[in-house]
């Protein structure tokens, strides 16, 4: 299966979310999550890092269950997938149709949820009884949790299981979701392919501490013509669901509100280690309050499923660049764990990249990234005692010092292409996005009831 067809398959399953808004649930949902101690760790034995919480691994690091490595070809593919996700986000925010890359054609279907992009950060989540664990992409840009599955629609049900698929018929705690029979859906796309799935209700295990009974999630059926969805078996959706969303009660935050209080914290690791996600009181314990926070903002003119913040300025070295004012007279800024590279207004990016070039002028230049997203690149082979410029993101009421790994992007392992890990927005009307590469090694505590985001040094 080709890379482009894999991306299309991912897009097809996620675009099924458009059907959410044509459903009408018969009644409001009220599920009470409970605690069941599982006491198991499902990290690879060679994986270093935290042994508590929900472990986060980089798809191309030593902790990854896939064993993949980040080659130059993989790095290029990540940036291509990332470009598609960024376009998908802005298509959703602006109700635009075109998200395809040049020379690849475009979709002609309104995109209501985001492509998972590179899905760089994975978590292991258990489904059903007995528990079967799947690698899900950690995503703060969508709120519905889904996993690839094989529902039993004909008798007899399948007798053998594929490790990458959840089988409801094999779980003793599975049942139909309350929206049945309207939980079933099928969607046909412009290229004549089809995808579909069903909402189901089952026990879900999150981390070492919690098993949540009667959790509703999307059982997504793979398109047999296009194959699977790569290394991720689905998505753990940590995004916001606004009160106006028909299926807001399906979000993890809502279903676990009594247990976690709509609070969670994550630390995204560099590729060489593992990170974590904590929920509720454990999030407050493991990601202690640093004394300052930045408000989470509501953009009434835009999609409420994203975590909006006010980015005021960025400092690189000794140069501070102001971000254009006017929080929502301009498109605003979102924090997104599914996007890799931070995308900035072109004027801000231009000043910062010029300063990066000035600070790196003693080193030989390298070619830009293949997709043209990353332009300021240098050859740093055999450069000892290299000092990467320090960088600070200035949010409203909060300054965040970035880890050095967050400032640059390595196009390969030999340091022959090290790029400034920021990009200019394709259109000035696009939203500014703080990507996961810049969130590395930071505690990011999302306190939804108090509408604030606390950011401080992490332990991952």
CSV table of C-alpha atoms in Angstrom, one decimal:
chain,number,residue,atom,x,y,z
A,1,UNK,CA,0.0,0.0,0.0
A,2,UNK,CA,1.4,3.4,-0.9
A,3,UNK,CA,1.9,6.3,1.5
A,4,UNK,CA,-0.7,8.4,-0.2
A,5,UNK,CA,-3.3,5.6,0.0
A,6,UNK,CA,-2.5,5.1,3.7
A,7,UNK,CA,-3.2,8.8,4.3
A,8,UNK,CA,-6.4,8.6,2.3
A,9,UNK,CA,-7.5,5.6,4.5
A,10,UNK,CA,-6.8,7.5,7.6
A,11,UNK,CA,-8.7,10.5,6.3
A,12,UNK,CA,-11.6,8.4,5.3
A,13,UNK,CA,-12.1,6.9,8.7
A,14,UNK,CA,-11.8,10.3,10.4
A,15,UNK,CA,-14.1,12.0,8.0
A,16,UNK,CA,-16.8,9.6,9.2
A,17,UNK,CA,-17.0,12.0,12.1
A,18,UNK,CA,-19.0,14.3,9.8
A,19,UNK,CA,-21.9,11.9,10.3
A,20,UNK,CA,-21.9,12.7,14.0
A,21,UNK,CA,-23.8,15.8,13.3
A,22,UNK,CA,-26.6,14.0,11.4
A,23,UNK,CA,-27.3,11.6,14.3
A,24,UNK,CA,-29.8,12.4,17.0
A,25,UNK,CA,-29.1,10.6,20.3
A,26,UNK,CA,-32.3,9.4,22.0
A,27,UNK,CA,-31.2,10.6,25.4
A,28,UNK,CA,-28.3,12.3,27.2
A,29,UNK,CA,-25.6,10.0,28.4
A,30,UNK,CA,-24.5,9.8,32.1
A,31,UNK,CA,-21.7,7.3,32.7
A,32,UNK,CA,-19.9,7.0,35.9
A,33,UNK,CA,-16.3,5.9,35.5
A,34,UNK,CA,-14.9,3.9,38.4
A,35,UNK,CA,-11.4,2.9,39.5
A,36,UNK,CA,-10.1,-0.7,39.1
A,37,UNK,CA,-6.5,-1.3,39.9
A,38,UNK,CA,-4.9,-3.2,37.0
A,39,UNK,CA,-1.3,-3.1,38.2
A,40,UNK,CA,0.2,-3.9,34.8
A,41,UNK,CA,2.8,-2.2,32.7
A,42,UNK,CA,2.8,-2.7,29.0
A,43,UNK,CA,5.9,-0.8,28.0
A,44,UNK,CA,8.7,-2.6,26.1
A,45,UNK,CA,11.3,-4.0,28.4
A,46,UNK,CA,14.0,-1.9,26.9
A,47,UNK,CA,12.0,1.3,27.3
A,48,UNK,CA,13.5,3.9,29.7
A,49,UNK,CA,11.6,6.7,31.4
A,50,UNK,CA,8.6,6.9,33.8
A,51,UNK,CA,6.9,3.7,34.9
A,52,UNK,CA,3.7,5.3,36.2
A,53,UNK,CA,0.8,7.0,34.4
A,54,UNK,CA,-0.2,6.3,30.8
A,55,UNK,CA,3.2,5.9,29.1
A,56,UNK,CA,3.7,8.0,25.9
A,57,UNK,CA,6.3,6.8,23.4
A,58,UNK,CA,7.7,8.3,20.2
A,59,UNK,CA,6.8,6.2,17.2
A,60,UNK,CA,10.4,6.2,16.0
A,61,UNK,CA,12.2,5.9,19.4
A,62,UNK,CA,13.5,2.9,21.3
A,63,UNK,CA,10.3,2.7,23.4
A,64,UNK,CA,8.1,2.3,20.3
A,65,UNK,CA,6.3,-1.1,19.9
A,66,UNK,CA,6.9,-1.0,16.2
A,67,UNK,CA,10.7,-0.8,16.3
A,68,UNK,CA,10.8,1.8,13.6
A,69,UNK,CA,13.7,4.2,13.2
A,70,UNK,CA,13.6,7.8,11.9
A,71,UNK,CA,15.5,7.6,8.6
A,72,UNK,CA,15.8,10.6,6.2
A,73,UNK,CA,12.9,9.1,4.2
A,74,UNK,CA,10.8,8.8,7.4
A,75,UNK,CA,11.6,12.4,8.4
A,76,UNK,CA,10.4,13.5,5.0
A,77,UNK,CA,7.2,11.5,5.2
A,78,UNK,CA,6.5,12.9,8.7
A,79,UNK,CA,6.6,16.5,7.3
A,80,UNK,CA,4.4,15.6,4.4
A,81,UNK,CA,1.8,14.0,6.7
A,82,UNK,CA,2.1,17.1,9.0
A,83,UNK,CA,1.4,19.4,6.1
A,84,UNK,CA,-1.8,17.5,5.4
A,85,UNK,CA,-2.9,17.7,9.0
A,86,UNK,CA,-2.2,21.5,9.1
A,87,UNK,CA,-4.3,21.9,6.0
A,88,UNK,CA,-7.0,19.7,7.4
A,89,UNK,CA,-7.2,21.8,10.6
A,90,UNK,CA,-7.5,25.0,8.6
A,91,UNK,CA,-10.0,23.5,6.3
A,92,UNK,CA,-12.1,22.7,9.3
A,93,UNK,CA,-11.8,26.1,10.8
A,94,UNK,CA,-12.5,27.9,7.5
A,95,UNK,CA,-14.8,25.3,5.9
A,96,UNK,CA,-12.4,25.0,3.0
A,97,UNK,CA,-12.4,22.1,0.6
A,98,UNK,CA,-8.8,21.8,-0.6
A,99,UNK,CA,-6.3,19.9,1.6
A,100,UNK,CA,-4.4,17.9,-1.0
A,101,UNK,CA,-0.7,18.4,-1.8
A,102,UNK,CA,0.4,19.9,-5.1
A,103,UNK,CA,0.2,17.3,-7.9
A,104,UNK,CA,-1.9,14.9,-5.8
A,105,UNK,CA,-5.4,16.2,-6.4
A,106,UNK,CA,-7.7,17.3,-3.7
A,107,UNK,CA,-10.6,16.0,-1.7
A,108,UNK,CA,-14.1,17.3,-2.5
A,109,UNK,CA,-15.6,16.4,0.9
A,110,UNK,CA,-15.9,18.9,3.8
A,111,UNK,CA,-13.5,17.7,6.5
A,112,UNK,CA,-15.1,17.9,9.9
A,113,UNK,CA,-12.3,16.3,11.9
A,114,UNK,CA,-8.5,16.2,11.5
A,115,UNK,CA,-6.2,13.8,9.8
A,116,UNK,CA,-4.0,12.2,12.5
A,117,UNK,CA,-1.0,13.5,10.7
A,118,UNK,CA,2.3,11.8,11.5
A,119,UNK,CA,0.8,10.3,14.8
A,120,UNK,CA,4.3,10.6,16.3
A,121,UNK,CA,3.2,10.0,19.9
A,122,UNK,CA,1.5,6.7,20.9
A,123,UNK,CA,-0.1,5.4,24.0
A,124,UNK,CA,-1.1,1.8,24.8
A,125,UNK,CA,-4.8,1.6,25.8
A,126,UNK,CA,-6.7,-1.6,26.7
A,127,UNK,CA,-10.1,-2.5,25.3
A,128,UNK,CA,-12.6,-5.2,26.4
A,129,UNK,CA,-12.5,-8.2,28.7
A,130,UNK,CA,-10.0,-9.8,28.6
A,131,UNK,CA,-8.1,-6.6,27.8
A,132,UNK,CA,-6.5,-6.3,24.4
A,133,UNK,CA,-4.0,-3.4,24.1
A,134,UNK,CA,-3.7,-1.1,21.1
A,135,UNK,CA,-1.4,1.7,20.2
A,136,UNK,CA,-3.4,4.9,19.8
A,137,UNK,CA,-2.2,8.3,18.7
A,138,UNK,CA,-2.4,10.9,21.4
A,139,UNK,CA,-4.5,13.8,20.0
A,140,UNK,CA,-5.6,17.0,21.8
A,141,UNK,CA,-7.1,18.1,18.5
A,142,UNK,CA,-10.1,15.7,18.4
A,143,UNK,CA,-12.4,14.5,21.1
A,144,UNK,CA,-13.7,11.1,20.0
A,145,UNK,CA,-11.6,8.0,20.9
A,146,UNK,CA,-11.6,5.3,18.2
A,147,UNK,CA,-9.9,2.0,17.4
A,148,UNK,CA,-9.8,-0.2,14.4
A,149,UNK,CA,-12.2,-3.1,14.8
A,150,UNK,CA,-14.0,-6.0,13.2
A,151,UNK,CA,-17.6,-6.0,14.3
A,152,UNK,CA,-19.5,-9.3,14.1
A,153,UNK,CA,-22.2,-8.6,11.5
A,154,UNK,CA,-22.7,-12.1,10.3
A,155,UNK,CA,-23.0,-15.5,11.9
A,156,UNK,CA,-20.7,-17.2,12.7
A,157,UNK,CA,-18.4,-14.6,14.1
A,158,UNK,CA,-14.7,-14.8,13.3
A,159,UNK,CA,-12.8,-17.4,15.3
A,160,UNK,CA,-9.3,-15.9,14.9
A,161,UNK,CA,-8.2,-12.4,15.9
A,162,UNK,CA,-5.8,-10.0,14.2
A,163,UNK,CA,-3.6,-8.3,16.8
A,164,UNK,CA,-4.3,-4.9,15.2
A,165,UNK,CA,-8.1,-5.1,15.5
A,166,UNK,CA,-10.5,-4.9,18.4
A,167,UNK,CA,-13.2,-7.6,18.1
A,168,UNK,CA,-16.4,-6.7,20.1
A,169,UNK,CA,-17.6,-10.3,19.9
A,170,UNK,CA,-14.5,-11.5,21.9
A,171,UNK,CA,-15.2,-9.2,24.8
A,172,UNK,CA,-17.5,-10.3,27.7
A,173,UNK,CA,-18.2,-6.7,28.7
A,174,UNK,CA,-19.1,-5.4,25.2
A,175,UNK,CA,-22.5,-4.0,24.5
A,176,UNK,CA,-24.2,-1.7,21.9
A,177,UNK,CA,-24.0,2.0,22.6
A,178,UNK,CA,-27.2,3.7,23.7
A,179,UNK,CA,-27.6,5.4,20.2
A,180,UNK,CA,-28.3,2.0,18.6
A,181,UNK,CA,-29.4,1.4,15.9
A,182,UNK,CA,-28.3,4.8,14.6
A,183,UNK,CA,-24.8,4.0,15.8
A,184,UNK,CA,-24.2,2.2,12.5
A,185,UNK,CA,-23.0,4.3,9.6
A,186,UNK,CA,-21.4,4.1,6.2
A,187,UNK,CA,-19.9,6.9,4.1
A,188,UNK,CA,-19.1,6.9,0.4
A,189,UNK,CA,-16.4,9.3,-0.8
A,190,UNK,CA,-15.7,11.0,-4.1
A,191,UNK,CA,-13.1,8.4,-5.1
A,192,UNK,CA,-15.9,5.7,-4.7
A,193,UNK,CA,-14.2,4.1,-1.7
A,194,UNK,CA,-16.2,3.4,1.5
A,195,UNK,CA,-15.6,3.4,5.2
A,196,UNK,CA,-17.8,2.9,8.2
A,197,UNK,CA,-18.1,1.8,11.7
A,198,UNK,CA,-20.2,1.6,14.8
A,199,UNK,CA,-20.2,3.2,18.3
A,200,UNK,CA,-19.8,0.5,21.0
A,201,UNK,CA,-19.6,0.4,24.7
A,202,UNK,CA,-16.9,-1.6,26.6
A,203,UNK,CA,-14.4,-1.5,29.3
A,204,UNK,CA,-11.3,0.6,28.6
A,205,UNK,CA,-8.0,0.5,30.5
A,206,UNK,CA,-6.1,3.8,30.7
A,207,UNK,CA,-2.6,3.5,32.2
A,208,UNK,CA,-1.8,1.3,35.2
A,209,UNK,CA,-4.5,2.6,37.5
A,210,UNK,CA,-7.8,2.9,35.8
A,211,UNK,CA,-10.3,0.6,34.1
A,212,UNK,CA,-13.3,2.5,32.9
A,213,UNK,CA,-16.5,0.4,32.4
A,214,UNK,CA,-19.1,1.2,29.8
A,215,UNK,CA,-16.9,3.7,27.9
A,216,UNK,CA,-18.3,4.7,24.5
A,217,UNK,CA,-15.9,4.8,21.6
A,218,UNK,CA,-15.9,4.5,17.8
A,219,UNK,CA,-15.3,1.0,16.4
A,220,UNK,CA,-13.8,2.0,13.0
A,221,UNK,CA,-13.8,-0.6,10.2
A,222,UNK,CA,-10.8,-0.5,7.9
A,223,UNK,CA,-11.4,-0.1,4.2
A,224,UNK,CA,-10.3,-3.5,2.8
A,225,UNK,CA,-9.3,-1.9,-0.5
A,226,UNK,CA,-6.8,0.6,1.0
A,227,UNK,CA,-5.5,-1.4,4.0
A,228,UNK,CA,-4.7,-0.4,7.5
A,229,UNK,CA,-3.8,2.9,9.1
A,230,UNK,CA,0.0,2.5,9.7
A,231,UNK,CA,1.4,2.1,13.1
A,232,UNK,CA,-1.4,3.7,15.0
A,233,UNK,CA,-4.4,1.5,15.7
A,234,UNK,CA,-6.6,4.5,16.4
A,235,UNK,CA,-6.8,7.8,18.4
A,236,UNK,CA,-7.1,8.7,22.0
A,237,UNK,CA,-9.0,11.9,21.7
A,238,UNK,CA,-8.2,14.5,24.4
A,239,UNK,CA,-9.7,17.5,22.6
A,240,UNK,CA,-12.5,19.7,23.7
A,241,UNK,CA,-16.1,19.0,22.9
A,242,UNK,CA,-18.3,22.1,22.9
A,243,UNK,CA,-21.8,22.1,24.4
A,244,UNK,CA,-23.2,22.5,20.9
A,245,UNK,CA,-21.6,19.3,19.6
A,246,UNK,CA,-24.3,16.6,19.2
A,247,UNK,CA,-21.9,14.0,20.5
A,248,UNK,CA,-20.0,16.0,23.1
A,249,UNK,CA,-21.0,13.3,25.7
A,250,UNK,CA,-18.7,10.8,23.8
A,251,UNK,CA,-15.6,12.7,24.7
A,252,UNK,CA,-13.2,11.2,27.1
A,253,UNK,CA,-13.3,14.4,29.3
A,254,UNK,CA,-17.0,14.2,29.6
A,255,UNK,CA,-17.3,10.4,30.1
A,256,UNK,CA,-14.7,10.5,32.9
A,257,UNK,CA,-15.7,13.9,34.4
A,258,UNK,CA,-16.6,12.4,37.8
A,259,UNK,CA,-13.3,10.5,38.0
A,260,UNK,CA,-10.8,12.9,36.5
A,261,UNK,CA,-12.6,16.3,36.9
A,262,UNK,CA,-11.7,17.2,33.3
A,263,UNK,CA,-8.0,17.7,34.1
A,264,UNK,CA,-5.1,16.0,32.5
A,265,UNK,CA,-1.4,16.5,32.0
A,266,UNK,CA,1.0,15.2,29.4
A,267,UNK,CA,4.8,15.3,28.8
A,268,UNK,CA,5.8,14.4,25.3
A,269,UNK,CA,9.3,12.8,25.1
A,270,UNK,CA,12.1,13.3,22.7
A,271,UNK,CA,12.6,10.2,20.5
A,272,UNK,CA,15.1,8.7,22.9
A,273,UNK,CA,12.8,8.3,26.0
A,274,UNK,CA,9.3,7.9,27.1
A,275,UNK,CA,6.7,10.4,28.5
A,276,UNK,CA,3.4,10.2,30.3
A,277,UNK,CA,-0.2,11.3,30.6
A,278,UNK,CA,-1.8,11.7,34.0
A,279,UNK,CA,-5.5,12.4,34.8
A,280,UNK,CA,-7.3,14.1,37.6
A,281,UNK,CA,-5.6,14.4,41.0
A,282,UNK,CA,-2.6,12.4,39.7
A,283,UNK,CA,-2.1,15.1,37.0
A,284,UNK,CA,-2.0,17.8,39.7
A,285,UNK,CA,0.5,15.7,41.8
A,286,UNK,CA,2.8,14.7,39.0
A,287,UNK,CA,2.6,18.1,37.1
A,288,UNK,CA,2.7,20.5,40.1
A,289,UNK,CA,1.5,24.0,39.7
A,290,UNK,CA,4.5,26.3,38.9
A,291,UNK,CA,2.7,29.4,40.0
A,292,UNK,CA,1.7,30.8,36.6
A,293,UNK,CA,-0.6,29.7,33.8
A,294,UNK,CA,-2.0,31.0,30.5
A,295,UNK,CA,-5.8,31.1,29.9
A,296,UNK,CA,-7.5,28.7,27.6
A,297,UNK,CA,-9.6,30.8,25.4
A,298,UNK,CA,-12.9,30.3,23.7
A,299,UNK,CA,-13.1,31.4,20.1
A,300,UNK,CA,-16.8,31.9,19.5
A,301,UNK,CA,-16.2,32.5,15.8
A,302,UNK,CA,-14.3,29.3,15.3
A,303,UNK,CA,-14.2,25.7,16.2
A,304,UNK,CA,-14.4,25.1,19.9
A,305,UNK,CA,-12.7,21.6,19.8
A,306,UNK,CA,-9.2,23.1,20.0
A,307,UNK,CA,-7.3,24.6,22.9
A,308,UNK,CA,-6.8,28.2,22.0
A,309,UNK,CA,-4.2,30.4,23.8
A,310,UNK,CA,-2.8,33.9,23.4
A,311,UNK,CA,0.8,33.8,22.0
A,312,UNK,CA,2.2,37.2,22.5
A,313,UNK,CA,5.9,37.0,21.4
A,314,UNK,CA,8.8,34.6,20.7
A,315,UNK,CA,12.4,35.1,21.7
A,316,UNK,CA,15.3,33.4,19.9
A,317,UNK,CA,18.7,34.1,21.4
A,318,UNK,CA,18.5,37.8,22.3
A,319,UNK,CA,15.9,38.8,19.7
A,320,UNK,CA,12.3,39.1,20.7
A,321,UNK,CA,9.6,39.1,18.0
A,322,UNK,CA,6.1,40.2,18.8
A,323,UNK,CA,3.2,38.2,17.4
A,324,UNK,CA,0.5,40.4,15.8
A,325,UNK,CA,-2.1,41.4,18.4
A,326,UNK,CA,-5.8,40.8,18.3
A,327,UNK,CA,-6.6,37.3,19.6
A,328,UNK,CA,-9.6,36.6,17.6
A,329,UNK,CA,-9.7,39.4,15.1
A,330,UNK,CA,-6.8,37.3,13.8
A,331,UNK,CA,-7.1,33.5,13.6
A,332,UNK,CA,-5.6,32.8,17.0
A,333,UNK,CA,-3.2,30.2,18.3
A,334,UNK,CA,-3.9,26.6,19.2
A,335,UNK,CA,-1.9,24.0,21.2
A,336,UNK,CA,-2.0,20.7,19.3
A,337,UNK,CA,-0.4,17.4,20.1
A,338,UNK,CA,-1.1,15.9,16.7
A,339,UNK,CA,0.7,18.6,14.6
A,340,UNK,CA,4.5,18.2,14.6
A,341,UNK,CA,5.9,21.6,13.4
A,342,UNK,CA,4.9,24.9,14.9
A,343,UNK,CA,3.4,27.2,12.2
A,344,UNK,CA,3.7,31.0,12.6
A,345,UNK,CA,2.6,34.1,10.9
A,346,UNK,CA,4.9,34.7,7.9
A,347,UNK,CA,6.3,38.0,9.4
A,348,UNK,CA,7.1,36.4,12.7
A,349,UNK,CA,8.7,33.3,11.0
A,350,UNK,CA,10.7,35.6,8.7
A,351,UNK,CA,12.3,37.5,11.5
A,352,UNK,CA,13.0,34.4,13.6
A,353,UNK,CA,14.5,32.4,10.7
A,354,UNK,CA,16.8,35.3,9.7
A,355,UNK,CA,18.0,35.5,13.3
A,356,UNK,CA,18.5,31.7,13.3
A,357,UNK,CA,20.6,32.1,10.1
A,358,UNK,CA,22.6,34.8,11.7
A,359,UNK,CA,23.3,32.8,14.8
A,360,UNK,CA,24.3,29.7,12.7
A,361,UNK,CA,26.2,31.6,10.0
A,362,UNK,CA,29.5,29.9,10.9
A,363,UNK,CA,28.2,26.5,9.8
A,364,UNK,CA,27.8,25.3,6.2
A,365,UNK,CA,24.2,25.5,4.9
A,366,UNK,CA,22.2,22.4,4.0
A,367,UNK,CA,19.3,21.8,1.6
A,368,UNK,CA,15.8,22.7,2.8
A,369,UNK,CA,13.5,19.8,3.7
A,370,UNK,CA,12.2,17.9,0.7
A,371,UNK,CA,8.7,19.3,1.0
A,372,UNK,CA,10.0,22.9,1.4
A,373,UNK,CA,8.4,23.4,4.9
A,374,UNK,CA,11.7,23.8,6.7
A,375,UNK,CA,14.0,26.3,5.0
A,376,UNK,CA,16.8,27.3,7.4
A,377,UNK,CA,19.0,24.2,7.5
A,378,UNK,CA,22.6,23.6,8.2
A,379,UNK,CA,25.2,20.8,8.0
A,380,UNK,CA,26.4,20.1,11.6
A,381,UNK,CA,28.4,17.0,11.0
A,382,UNK,CA,31.5,16.8,13.3
A,383,UNK,CA,30.6,20.0,15.1
A,384,UNK,CA,31.6,19.6,18.7
A,385,UNK,CA,30.3,21.6,21.6
A,386,UNK,CA,27.5,23.0,19.5
A,387,UNK,CA,25.3,25.5,21.3
A,388,UNK,CA,21.7,25.6,19.9
A,389,UNK,CA,20.2,29.1,20.4
A,390,UNK,CA,17.8,29.3,23.3
A,391,UNK,CA,14.1,30.0,22.6
A,392,UNK,CA,11.2,31.2,24.7
A,393,UNK,CA,7.5,31.3,23.9
A,394,UNK,CA,5.7,34.2,25.5
A,395,UNK,CA,2.1,33.5,26.2
A,396,UNK,CA,-0.3,35.7,28.1
A,397,UNK,CA,0.9,35.6,31.7
A,398,UNK,CA,3.4,32.8,31.0
A,399,UNK,CA,6.9,32.4,29.5
A,400,UNK,CA,7.9,28.9,28.4
A,401,UNK,CA,11.6,28.0,27.8
A,402,UNK,CA,11.9,25.4,25.1
A,403,UNK,CA,14.1,22.4,25.3
A,404,UNK,CA,17.0,22.5,22.9
A,405,UNK,CA,15.6,19.5,21.1
A,406,UNK,CA,12.5,21.5,20.3
A,407,UNK,CA,14.4,24.3,18.5
A,408,UNK,CA,15.8,22.2,15.6
A,409,UNK,CA,14.6,19.3,13.4
A,410,UNK,CA,17.0,16.6,12.3
A,411,UNK,CA,16.4,15.4,8.7
A,412,UNK,CA,18.7,12.4,9.2
A,413,UNK,CA,20.9,10.7,11.8
A,414,UNK,CA,24.2,12.1,10.7
A,415,UNK,CA,23.5,15.8,11.5
A,416,UNK,CA,24.0,16.7,7.9
A,417,UNK,CA,20.6,18.4,7.7
A,418,UNK,CA,19.6,20.2,10.9
A,419,UNK,CA,16.8,22.7,10.4
A,420,UNK,CA,15.1,25.5,12.3
A,421,UNK,CA,12.0,23.6,13.5
A,422,UNK,CA,9.4,26.2,12.6
A,423,UNK,CA,7.4,27.1,9.5
A,424,UNK,CA,5.5,29.9,8.0
A,425,UNK,CA,1.7,29.6,7.7
A,426,UNK,CA,0.6,28.9,4.1
A,427,UNK,CA,-2.1,31.6,4.3
A,428,UNK,CA,-2.2,34.5,6.7
A,429,UNK,CA,-5.8,33.6,7.6
A,430,UNK,CA,-4.6,30.3,8.9
A,431,UNK,CA,-4.5,29.5,12.6
A,432,UNK,CA,-1.1,29.6,14.4
A,433,UNK,CA,-0.3,26.1,15.7
A,434,UNK,CA,2.1,25.2,18.5
A,435,UNK,CA,3.1,21.7,17.4
A,436,UNK,CA,4.3,18.7,19.4
A,437,UNK,CA,7.9,19.1,18.5
A,438,UNK,CA,8.0,22.3,20.5
A,439,UNK,CA,6.1,20.7,23.4
A,440,UNK,CA,8.8,18.1,24.1
A,441,UNK,CA,9.9,17.6,27.7
A,442,UNK,CA,7.3,20.0,29.0
A,443,UNK,CA,4.5,19.3,31.5
A,444,UNK,CA,1.3,20.6,29.9
A,445,UNK,CA,-1.5,20.5,32.4
A,446,UNK,CA,-5.0,21.2,30.9
A,447,UNK,CA,-7.5,22.4,33.5
A,448,UNK,CA,-10.7,22.6,31.6
A,449,UNK,CA,-13.1,23.6,34.4
A,450,UNK,CA,-10.8,26.6,35.3
A,451,UNK,CA,-10.0,27.3,31.6
A,452,UNK,CA,-6.2,27.4,32.1
A,453,UNK,CA,-3.1,25.7,30.7
A,454,UNK,CA,-0.1,25.3,33.1
A,455,UNK,CA,3.2,24.7,31.4
A,456,UNK,CA,6.5,23.9,33.1
A,457,UNK,CA,9.6,21.6,32.9
A,458,UNK,CA,8.7,17.9,32.6
A,459,UNK,CA,10.4,14.7,33.6
A,460,UNK,CA,10.3,12.9,30.3
